[in-house]
Short mmCIF file of C-alpha atoms and ligand atoms in Angstrom, two decimals:
data_model
loop_
_atom_site.label_atom_id
_atom_site.label_comp_id
_atom_site.label_asym_id
_atom_site.label_seq_id
_atom_site.Cartn_x
_atom_site.Cartn_y
_atom_site.Cartn_z
CA MET A 250 27.70 4.61 -4.15
CA ASP A 251 25.70 5.89 -1.19
CA TYR A 252 23.23 3.45 0.40
CA ASP A 253 22.03 2.27 3.81
CA ILE A 254 20.73 -1.29 3.96
CA LYS A 255 20.97 -4.17 6.42
CA ASP A 256 23.36 -6.53 4.66
CA LEU A 257 24.68 -6.52 1.08
CA SER A 258 25.36 -10.26 1.26
CA LEU A 259 21.56 -10.86 1.11
CA ALA A 260 21.65 -9.72 -2.54
CA GLU A 261 21.77 -13.23 -4.08
CA LYS A 262 18.75 -14.40 -2.09
CA GLY A 263 17.00 -11.17 -3.12
CA LYS A 264 17.90 -11.71 -6.77
CA LEU A 265 16.20 -15.11 -6.82
CA ARG A 266 13.12 -13.84 -4.98
CA VAL A 267 12.81 -10.91 -7.41
CA GLU A 268 13.06 -13.37 -10.32
CA TRP A 269 10.20 -15.33 -8.72
CA ALA A 270 8.04 -12.21 -8.31
CA VAL A 271 8.70 -11.04 -11.87
CA ARG A 272 7.21 -14.30 -13.22
CA SER A 273 3.83 -13.00 -11.95
CA MET A 274 4.27 -9.45 -13.28
CA PRO A 275 3.81 -9.78 -17.06
CA VAL A 276 2.17 -6.39 -17.64
CA LEU A 277 4.95 -4.46 -15.91
CA LYS A 278 7.55 -6.41 -17.84
CA LEU A 279 5.81 -5.69 -21.14
CA ILE A 280 5.98 -2.00 -20.28
CA GLU A 281 9.67 -2.51 -19.47
CA LYS A 282 10.21 -3.85 -23.00
CA GLN A 283 8.59 -0.72 -24.44
CA PHE A 284 10.66 1.45 -22.09
CA ALA A 285 13.86 -0.27 -23.29
CA GLN A 286 13.12 1.00 -26.82
CA ALA A 287 11.63 4.43 -26.16
CA LYS A 288 13.56 5.46 -22.97
CA PRO A 289 10.70 7.80 -21.91
CA LEU A 290 12.33 8.59 -18.56
CA LYS A 291 15.73 9.58 -19.93
CA GLY A 292 17.13 12.50 -17.94
CA ILE A 293 14.55 12.06 -15.17
CA ARG A 294 15.71 11.90 -11.54
CA LEU A 295 13.08 9.87 -9.71
CA ALA A 296 12.93 9.80 -5.89
CA ALA A 297 10.85 6.86 -4.67
CA CYS A 298 9.47 6.23 -1.18
CA LEU A 299 7.79 2.81 -1.42
CA HIS A 300 7.63 -0.44 0.53
CA VAL A 301 10.95 -2.02 -0.41
CA THR A 302 9.82 -5.46 -1.56
CA THR A 303 10.59 -7.82 -4.42
CA GLU A 304 7.68 -6.28 -6.36
CA THR A 305 9.09 -2.79 -5.86
CA ALA A 306 12.46 -4.11 -7.06
CA ALA A 307 10.71 -5.19 -10.27
CA LEU A 308 9.30 -1.67 -10.66
CA MET A 309 12.71 -0.07 -10.05
CA GLN A 310 14.14 -2.27 -12.80
CA THR A 311 11.43 -1.06 -15.21
CA LEU A 312 11.98 2.62 -14.36
CA GLN A 313 15.74 2.24 -14.68
CA THR A 314 15.29 0.57 -18.06
CA GLY A 315 13.16 3.56 -19.05
CA GLY A 316 16.18 5.79 -18.45
CA ALA A 317 15.45 7.18 -14.97
CA GLU A 318 18.13 7.82 -12.38
CA LEU A 319 16.71 6.48 -9.10
CA ARG A 320 16.94 6.65 -5.35
CA LEU A 321 14.67 4.60 -3.10
CA CYS A 322 13.73 4.66 0.60
CA ALA A 323 11.16 2.76 2.64
CA SER A 324 7.63 4.10 3.06
CA ASN A 325 7.28 2.32 6.40
CA PRO A 326 9.89 1.41 9.03
CA LEU A 327 8.75 -2.22 9.22
CA SER A 328 7.92 -3.16 5.62
CA THR A 329 11.38 -3.52 4.07
CA GLN A 330 12.52 -6.87 2.71
CA ASP A 331 16.25 -6.60 3.40
CA ASP A 332 17.20 -9.03 0.63
CA ALA A 333 15.25 -7.01 -1.97
CA ALA A 334 17.06 -3.86 -0.77
CA ALA A 335 20.42 -5.64 -1.10
CA PHE A 336 19.55 -6.85 -4.61
CA LEU A 337 18.76 -3.30 -5.72
CA ALA A 338 21.95 -1.85 -4.25
CA LYS A 339 24.26 -4.59 -5.52
CA HIS A 340 22.84 -5.64 -8.87
CA LEU A 341 21.00 -2.53 -10.11
CA LYS A 342 23.37 -0.07 -8.41
CA ILE A 343 20.41 1.89 -7.07
CA PRO A 344 21.07 3.89 -3.87
CA VAL A 345 18.61 2.31 -1.42
CA PHE A 346 17.96 3.57 2.10
CA ALA A 347 15.84 1.03 3.94
CA ILE A 348 16.33 -1.37 6.84
CA LYS A 349 13.53 -3.50 8.28
CA GLY A 350 12.86 -2.30 11.85
CA GLU A 351 14.57 1.10 11.45
CA ASP A 352 13.53 3.67 14.06
CA ASN A 353 11.57 6.82 13.18
CA GLN A 354 14.68 9.01 13.14
CA THR A 355 16.41 6.71 10.62
CA TYR A 356 13.20 6.53 8.59
CA TYR A 357 13.21 10.31 8.09
CA LYS A 358 17.00 10.40 7.61
CA HIS A 359 16.45 7.94 4.75
CA ILE A 360 13.79 10.18 3.19
CA HIS A 361 16.30 13.04 3.25
CA SER A 362 18.96 10.80 1.66
CA VAL A 363 16.60 10.12 -1.24
CA LEU A 364 15.91 13.83 -1.65
CA GLN A 365 19.62 14.44 -2.18
CA LEU A 366 18.91 13.24 -5.73
CA LYS A 367 17.20 16.62 -6.38
CA PRO A 368 14.28 14.79 -7.99
CA THR A 369 12.28 15.79 -11.04
CA ILE A 370 9.64 13.17 -10.21
CA THR A 371 8.53 11.78 -6.82
CA MET A 372 6.90 8.38 -6.36
CA ASP A 373 5.33 8.13 -2.91
CA ASP A 374 3.34 5.65 -0.81
CA GLY A 375 1.64 7.48 2.06
CA ALA A 376 2.88 11.01 1.20
CA ASP A 377 5.73 11.25 3.74
CA LEU A 378 8.19 12.07 0.93
CA VAL A 379 5.98 14.83 -0.49
CA SER A 380 5.19 16.30 2.93
CA THR A 381 8.91 16.31 3.91
CA LEU A 382 9.69 18.06 0.62
CA HIS A 383 7.05 20.73 1.23
CA SER A 384 8.00 21.30 4.86
CA GLU A 385 11.79 20.86 4.95
CA ARG A 386 13.18 20.94 1.39
CA GLN A 387 11.20 23.69 -0.31
CA ASP A 388 14.39 24.61 -2.20
CA LEU A 389 13.83 21.49 -4.34
CA LEU A 390 10.22 22.25 -5.28
CA PRO A 391 10.89 24.39 -8.40
CA GLY A 392 12.71 21.49 -10.10
CA ILE A 393 9.86 19.01 -9.73
CA VAL A 394 7.71 18.07 -12.73
CA GLY A 395 5.21 15.98 -10.77
CA GLY A 396 4.67 12.98 -8.56
CA THR A 397 2.66 9.81 -8.16
CA GLU A 398 0.95 8.47 -5.05
CA GLU A 399 0.30 4.78 -4.42
CA THR A 400 -2.14 4.56 -1.54
CA THR A 401 -5.52 5.79 -0.21
CA THR A 402 -4.01 7.46 2.88
CA GLY A 403 -1.47 9.35 0.75
CA VAL A 404 -4.12 10.51 -1.71
CA ILE A 405 -6.25 11.85 1.18
CA ARG A 406 -3.26 13.78 2.59
CA LEU A 407 -2.33 15.19 -0.83
CA ARG A 408 -5.91 16.26 -1.60
CA SER A 409 -5.91 18.10 1.71
CA MET A 410 -2.65 19.85 0.70
CA ALA A 411 -4.16 20.77 -2.69
CA GLU A 412 -7.37 22.11 -1.10
CA LYS A 413 -5.34 24.30 1.26
CA GLY A 414 -3.30 25.61 -1.70
CA ILE A 415 -0.07 24.12 -0.33
CA LEU A 416 0.65 21.48 -2.98
CA GLN A 417 3.34 22.84 -5.29
CA TYR A 418 3.28 20.30 -8.14
CA PRO A 419 0.82 17.92 -9.84
CA ILE A 420 0.24 14.44 -8.42
CA ILE A 421 -1.21 11.41 -10.18
CA ALA A 422 -3.31 9.36 -7.76
CA VAL A 423 -2.33 5.85 -8.83
CA ASN A 424 -4.51 4.49 -6.02
CA ASP A 425 -7.62 5.78 -7.76
CA ALA A 426 -7.09 3.81 -10.98
CA ASN A 427 -9.62 0.98 -11.25
CA THR A 428 -6.83 -1.45 -12.07
CA LYS A 429 -5.24 -0.47 -8.73
CA HIS A 430 -7.82 -0.26 -5.95
CA PHE A 431 -10.26 -2.92 -7.19
CA PHE A 432 -7.49 -5.49 -7.12
CA ASP A 433 -4.55 -4.38 -4.94
CA ASN A 434 -6.67 -2.87 -2.14
CA ARG A 435 -9.29 -5.61 -2.16
CA TYR A 436 -7.67 -8.91 -3.16
CA GLY A 437 -4.09 -7.90 -2.29
CA THR A 438 -4.88 -6.55 1.18
CA GLY A 439 -7.43 -9.32 1.73
CA GLN A 440 -4.97 -12.13 1.18
CA SER A 441 -1.80 -10.51 2.58
CA THR A 442 -3.47 -9.29 5.79
CA VAL A 443 -4.91 -12.69 6.62
CA ASP A 444 -1.50 -14.13 5.67
CA GLY A 445 0.27 -11.70 8.07
CA ILE A 446 -2.08 -12.46 10.96
CA ILE A 447 -1.71 -16.21 10.46
CA ARG A 448 2.10 -16.08 10.07
CA ALA A 449 2.39 -13.98 13.25
CA THR A 450 -0.01 -16.00 15.40
CA ASN A 451 -0.47 -19.47 13.85
CA ARG A 452 -4.12 -19.19 14.95
CA LEU A 453 -7.01 -21.04 13.28
CA LEU A 454 -9.44 -18.54 11.81
CA ALA A 455 -12.27 -21.05 11.48
CA GLY A 456 -14.74 -20.54 14.30
CA SER A 457 -13.13 -17.34 15.57
CA VAL A 458 -14.88 -13.99 15.82
CA PHE A 459 -12.93 -11.65 13.50
CA VAL A 460 -13.67 -7.92 13.79
CA VAL A 461 -12.79 -5.78 10.76
CA GLY A 462 -12.61 -2.02 11.42
CA GLY A 463 -13.57 -0.23 8.18
CA TYR A 464 -15.37 -1.46 5.06
CA GLY A 465 -13.46 0.40 2.35
CA TRP A 466 -11.81 -1.61 -0.43
CA CYS A 467 -9.20 -3.02 1.98
CA GLY A 468 -11.69 -3.88 4.72
CA ARG A 469 -13.96 -5.58 2.17
CA GLY A 470 -11.05 -7.73 1.05
CA VAL A 471 -10.07 -8.80 4.56
CA ALA A 472 -13.69 -9.50 5.57
CA MET A 473 -14.23 -11.61 2.46
CA ARG A 474 -11.10 -13.70 3.00
CA ALA A 475 -11.53 -14.14 6.78
CA GLN A 476 -15.11 -15.29 6.16
CA GLY A 477 -13.83 -17.66 3.49
CA MET A 478 -11.60 -19.29 6.10
CA GLY A 479 -14.54 -19.89 8.43
CA ALA A 480 -14.30 -16.85 10.71
CA ASN A 481 -17.44 -15.22 12.02
CA VAL A 482 -16.86 -11.67 10.74
CA ILE A 483 -18.12 -8.45 12.35
CA ILE A 484 -17.73 -5.09 10.58
CA THR A 485 -17.46 -1.70 12.29
CA GLU A 486 -18.04 1.44 10.20
CA MET A 487 -18.82 5.17 10.47
CA ASP A 488 -20.05 5.63 6.89
CA PRO A 489 -23.73 4.61 6.57
CA LEU A 490 -23.37 3.59 2.91
CA LYS A 491 -20.43 1.28 3.58
CA ALA A 492 -22.15 -0.10 6.67
CA LEU A 493 -25.27 -0.84 4.62
CA GLU A 494 -23.16 -2.59 2.00
CA ALA A 495 -21.54 -4.73 4.71
CA VAL A 496 -24.99 -5.68 6.06
CA MET A 497 -26.15 -6.70 2.57
CA ASP A 498 -22.92 -8.61 2.00
CA GLY A 499 -24.09 -10.72 4.94
CA PHE A 500 -21.91 -9.41 7.79
CA ARG A 501 -22.91 -8.35 11.30
CA VAL A 502 -22.37 -4.59 11.67
CA MET A 503 -22.11 -2.81 15.03
CA PRO A 504 -20.07 -0.11 16.80
CA MET A 505 -16.62 -1.05 18.09
CA SER A 506 -17.92 -0.70 21.66
CA GLU A 507 -20.28 -3.64 20.99
CA ALA A 508 -17.76 -5.65 18.97
CA ALA A 509 -14.97 -5.26 21.57
CA PRO A 510 -16.27 -7.89 24.05
CA LEU A 511 -17.09 -10.33 21.20
CA GLY A 512 -13.92 -10.38 19.09
CA ASP A 513 -11.09 -12.92 19.16
CA ILE A 514 -9.11 -11.09 16.46
CA PHE A 515 -9.38 -7.40 15.52
CA CYS A 516 -7.95 -5.77 12.40
CA THR A 517 -8.26 -2.06 11.57
CA LEU A 518 -8.18 -0.72 7.99
CA THR A 519 -9.87 2.68 8.20
CA GLY A 520 -7.12 5.26 7.53
CA ASN A 521 -8.26 7.06 10.70
CA ILE A 522 -6.89 7.44 14.23
CA GLN A 523 -7.93 5.72 17.48
CA VAL A 524 -10.31 3.18 15.97
CA ILE A 525 -9.49 0.86 18.90
CA ARG A 526 -8.96 2.86 22.09
CA GLU A 527 -9.02 2.67 25.89
CA GLU A 528 -12.73 1.93 26.34
CA HIS A 529 -12.45 -0.93 23.81
CA PHE A 530 -9.32 -2.53 25.32
CA LEU A 531 -11.06 -2.60 28.69
CA GLN A 532 -14.01 -4.54 27.27
CA MET A 533 -11.96 -7.10 25.32
CA LYS A 534 -11.74 -10.80 26.17
CA ASP A 535 -8.62 -12.16 27.79
CA GLY A 536 -6.32 -13.17 24.91
CA ALA A 537 -7.79 -10.87 22.26
CA ILE A 538 -5.48 -10.29 19.28
CA VAL A 539 -5.24 -6.76 17.87
CA ALA A 540 -3.72 -5.86 14.48
CA ASN A 541 -3.74 -3.04 11.94
CA SER A 542 -3.44 -3.15 8.16
CA GLY A 543 -4.00 0.55 7.48
CA HIS A 544 -1.07 2.62 6.24
CA PHE A 545 -0.07 4.30 9.55
CA ASN A 546 0.23 2.89 13.07
CA VAL A 547 -2.38 5.31 14.40
CA GLU A 548 -5.52 3.19 14.21
CA ILE A 549 -4.86 1.34 17.48
CA ASP A 550 -4.32 3.72 20.41
CA LEU A 551 -0.95 2.34 21.55
CA THR A 552 -0.50 5.05 24.21
CA ALA A 553 -3.74 3.93 25.85
CA LEU A 554 -2.69 0.28 25.64
CA GLU A 555 0.63 1.11 27.35
CA ARG A 556 -1.19 3.14 29.99
CA LEU A 557 -3.60 0.31 30.80
CA SER A 558 -0.80 -2.25 31.07
CA GLN A 559 1.46 -3.20 33.93
CA GLY A 560 3.93 -5.12 31.79
CA LYS A 561 4.63 -6.46 28.31
CA ARG A 562 6.85 -9.00 26.60
CA THR A 563 7.44 -10.31 23.10
CA ILE A 564 6.00 -13.81 23.11
CA ARG A 565 6.87 -14.65 19.50
CA ASP A 566 7.98 -12.70 16.43
CA PHE A 567 5.55 -9.84 15.77
CA VAL A 568 3.42 -10.71 18.85
CA GLU A 569 3.64 -8.51 21.96
CA GLU A 570 1.74 -9.58 25.07
CA PHE A 571 0.32 -6.70 27.12
CA CYS A 572 -0.72 -7.58 30.72
CA LEU A 573 -3.53 -5.23 31.58
CA LYS A 574 -4.00 -3.99 35.13
CA ASN A 575 -7.47 -5.63 35.02
CA GLY A 576 -5.72 -9.03 34.80
CA LYS A 577 -6.47 -9.70 31.10
CA LYS A 578 -3.90 -10.12 28.35
CA ILE A 579 -4.08 -8.45 24.94
CA TYR A 580 -1.80 -9.41 22.06
CA LEU A 581 -0.62 -6.65 19.69
CA LEU A 582 0.71 -7.71 16.28
CA GLY A 583 3.59 -5.99 14.46
CA GLU A 584 3.68 -2.91 16.74
CA GLY A 585 0.33 -1.87 15.23
CA ARG A 586 2.02 -1.29 11.86
CA LEU A 587 0.62 -2.71 8.63
CA ILE A 588 0.60 -6.39 9.46
CA ASN A 589 0.52 -7.58 5.84
CA LEU A 590 3.99 -6.13 5.25
CA ALA A 591 5.36 -6.45 8.80
CA ALA A 592 4.70 -10.18 9.30
CA ALA A 593 4.06 -11.31 5.70
CA GLU A 594 5.31 -10.12 2.30
CA GLY A 595 2.67 -7.57 1.33
CA HIS A 596 0.46 -8.02 -1.70
CA PRO A 597 1.38 -10.84 -4.07
CA PRO A 598 3.14 -9.84 -7.31
CA SER A 599 0.21 -10.52 -9.63
CA VAL A 600 -1.77 -7.61 -8.13
CA MET A 601 1.30 -5.39 -7.72
CA ASP A 602 1.75 -6.01 -11.47
CA MET A 603 -1.23 -3.74 -12.17
CA SER A 604 -0.46 -1.20 -9.43
CA PHE A 605 3.11 -0.78 -10.63
CA ALA A 606 2.13 -0.78 -14.31
CA ASN A 607 0.03 2.27 -13.33
CA GLN A 608 3.07 3.76 -11.57
CA ALA A 609 5.37 3.28 -14.58
CA LEU A 610 2.86 4.63 -17.12
CA SER A 611 1.90 7.53 -14.84
CA ALA A 612 5.57 8.53 -14.56
CA GLU A 613 5.78 8.47 -18.37
CA PHE A 614 2.56 10.51 -18.56
CA LEU A 615 4.00 13.13 -16.17
CA VAL A 616 7.04 13.54 -18.42
CA GLN A 617 4.86 13.79 -21.54
CA SER A 618 2.57 16.37 -19.86
CA ARG A 619 5.41 18.41 -18.32
CA GLY A 620 4.27 21.97 -17.63
CA THR A 621 0.62 21.37 -18.62
CA LEU A 622 -0.89 19.88 -15.45
CA GLN A 623 -2.32 21.97 -12.61
CA ARG A 624 -0.90 21.71 -9.08
CA LYS A 625 -3.56 19.33 -7.82
CA VAL A 626 -4.32 15.63 -7.53
CA HIS A 627 -5.21 14.07 -10.91
CA GLY A 628 -6.62 10.65 -11.74
CA VAL A 629 -4.70 8.16 -13.86
CA PRO A 630 -5.82 8.75 -17.49
CA GLN A 631 -8.60 6.31 -18.37
CA ALA A 632 -6.73 5.12 -21.46
CA ILE A 633 -3.88 3.88 -19.23
CA ASP A 634 -6.29 2.15 -16.82
CA GLN A 635 -8.14 0.41 -19.70
CA GLU A 636 -4.91 -0.66 -21.39
CA ILE A 637 -3.61 -2.22 -18.17
CA ALA A 638 -6.86 -4.17 -17.74
CA ARG A 639 -6.62 -5.34 -21.35
CA LEU A 640 -3.00 -6.43 -21.00
CA LYS A 641 -3.69 -8.21 -17.70
CA LEU A 642 -6.54 -10.20 -19.25
CA GLU A 643 -4.33 -11.03 -22.24
CA SER A 644 -1.57 -12.25 -19.92
CA MET A 645 -4.11 -14.49 -18.18
CA GLY A 646 -5.31 -15.94 -21.49
CA VAL A 647 -8.81 -14.53 -20.98
CA ARG A 648 -10.65 -13.35 -24.10
CA ILE A 649 -13.69 -11.06 -24.03
CA ASP A 650 -16.38 -9.95 -26.46
CA VAL A 651 -15.92 -7.12 -28.94
CA ILE A 652 -18.74 -4.59 -29.28
CA THR A 653 -20.59 -4.82 -32.62
CA GLU A 654 -21.46 -1.81 -34.82
CA ALA A 655 -25.18 -2.30 -34.05
CA GLN A 656 -24.45 -2.32 -30.31
CA LYS A 657 -22.36 0.85 -30.59
CA LYS A 658 -25.19 2.55 -32.45
CA TYR A 659 -27.74 1.40 -29.85
CA LEU A 660 -25.66 2.75 -26.97
CA SER A 661 -25.29 6.14 -28.60
CA SER A 662 -28.97 6.52 -29.47
CA TRP A 663 -31.99 7.57 -27.42
CA GLU A 664 -34.80 6.92 -29.91
CA VAL A 665 -35.18 3.17 -29.33
CA GLY A 666 -37.35 2.46 -26.28
CA THR A 667 -39.44 -0.41 -24.95
N1 ADE B 155 2.06 -2.55 -0.77
C1 ADE B 155 1.40 -3.66 -0.41
N2 ADE B 155 2.05 -4.76 -0.82
C2 ADE B 155 3.17 -4.35 -1.46
C3 ADE B 155 4.23 -5.03 -2.09
N3 ADE B 155 4.28 -6.35 -2.15
N4 ADE B 155 5.21 -4.28 -2.63
C4 ADE B 155 5.14 -2.93 -2.56
N5 ADE B 155 4.16 -2.24 -1.98
C5 ADE B 155 3.17 -2.95 -1.44
#
């Protein structure tokens, strides 16, 4: 079997860690039970480009049980958990192409290796797989039924492809399901980003000034958790509505140019480029820590940081010290790549449970709707979203009220007033 991973002997460690993750993924495992009976993905060749973690291993197991033939590569050069990759290759016999720390050339070589499967379904996180398909492997496009996309950045890229008439097959935006972004983006990113920054630096957040770039679902989560640990949180935003929300949530809001001289720790989560750039580095305090938790390593202008520096060294794992020509030092975490997966383990399994339940059911939905969906970006059907919320609550032992007949009637009427 073809694969490219760091070390197959890590498989036993990976197996135990996957078992641990699966304990917190009851909804996905319930779907796996249904898949074992119905085999909805039988005959499907599914090419996946996801962060190769223990949670993703749990998803691969579910898709394989559903009958899919799989290949998997990393959706980021620094997010792979090598033991999870080894587990998948050795125990599930899935061709995996992912090595933590791989260079960009290997990253794209791995995407091409996955495409050798000649997929009928793609499962992407960030849209590099889909964009490689459309630019370099157009010969494969006619065989594709549809794809799913995991993250905000990927959905934005795919919508842009659809608007320009380039997208050649339907995509389900898993990110846009309520049971995905309300939980994964907010609580998952919130906890795992703070976890990554702490693991990399061992800094105390209490009493520090923590600047969060972007107040989308991910930024909200990080701001909430950093504040909870005693940091003094500043938000930077471009969108007036989000900025207003941050103000009313009790945060200080200001432009990055004003936050730069105040911050001890900076974390970007905007999905945009050059959020922290030359003019900001020059204003920062000596010892400022700079990290990113957005999908791509474009939010911190690394070229500018290199240009302003006269030397750099790795001072501890995932911490690079840049000596600026102005005499100050700036510390960059995880090469500016998503710090929650680079220095920590990404989102905990109990939120990935819902995200990946959406992935599994969206793949099934694509098969069921074969040939009927337009070549554009579609939402996850509401019935799937609602069912995942219901199953998650059930797994947590939380019961809720049931609407009465009188209440139903009231909600569908207009005659009853004050
Ligand atoms: N994205 C963020 N956290 C993740 C995880 N634990 N597994 C897969 N993808 C993720």
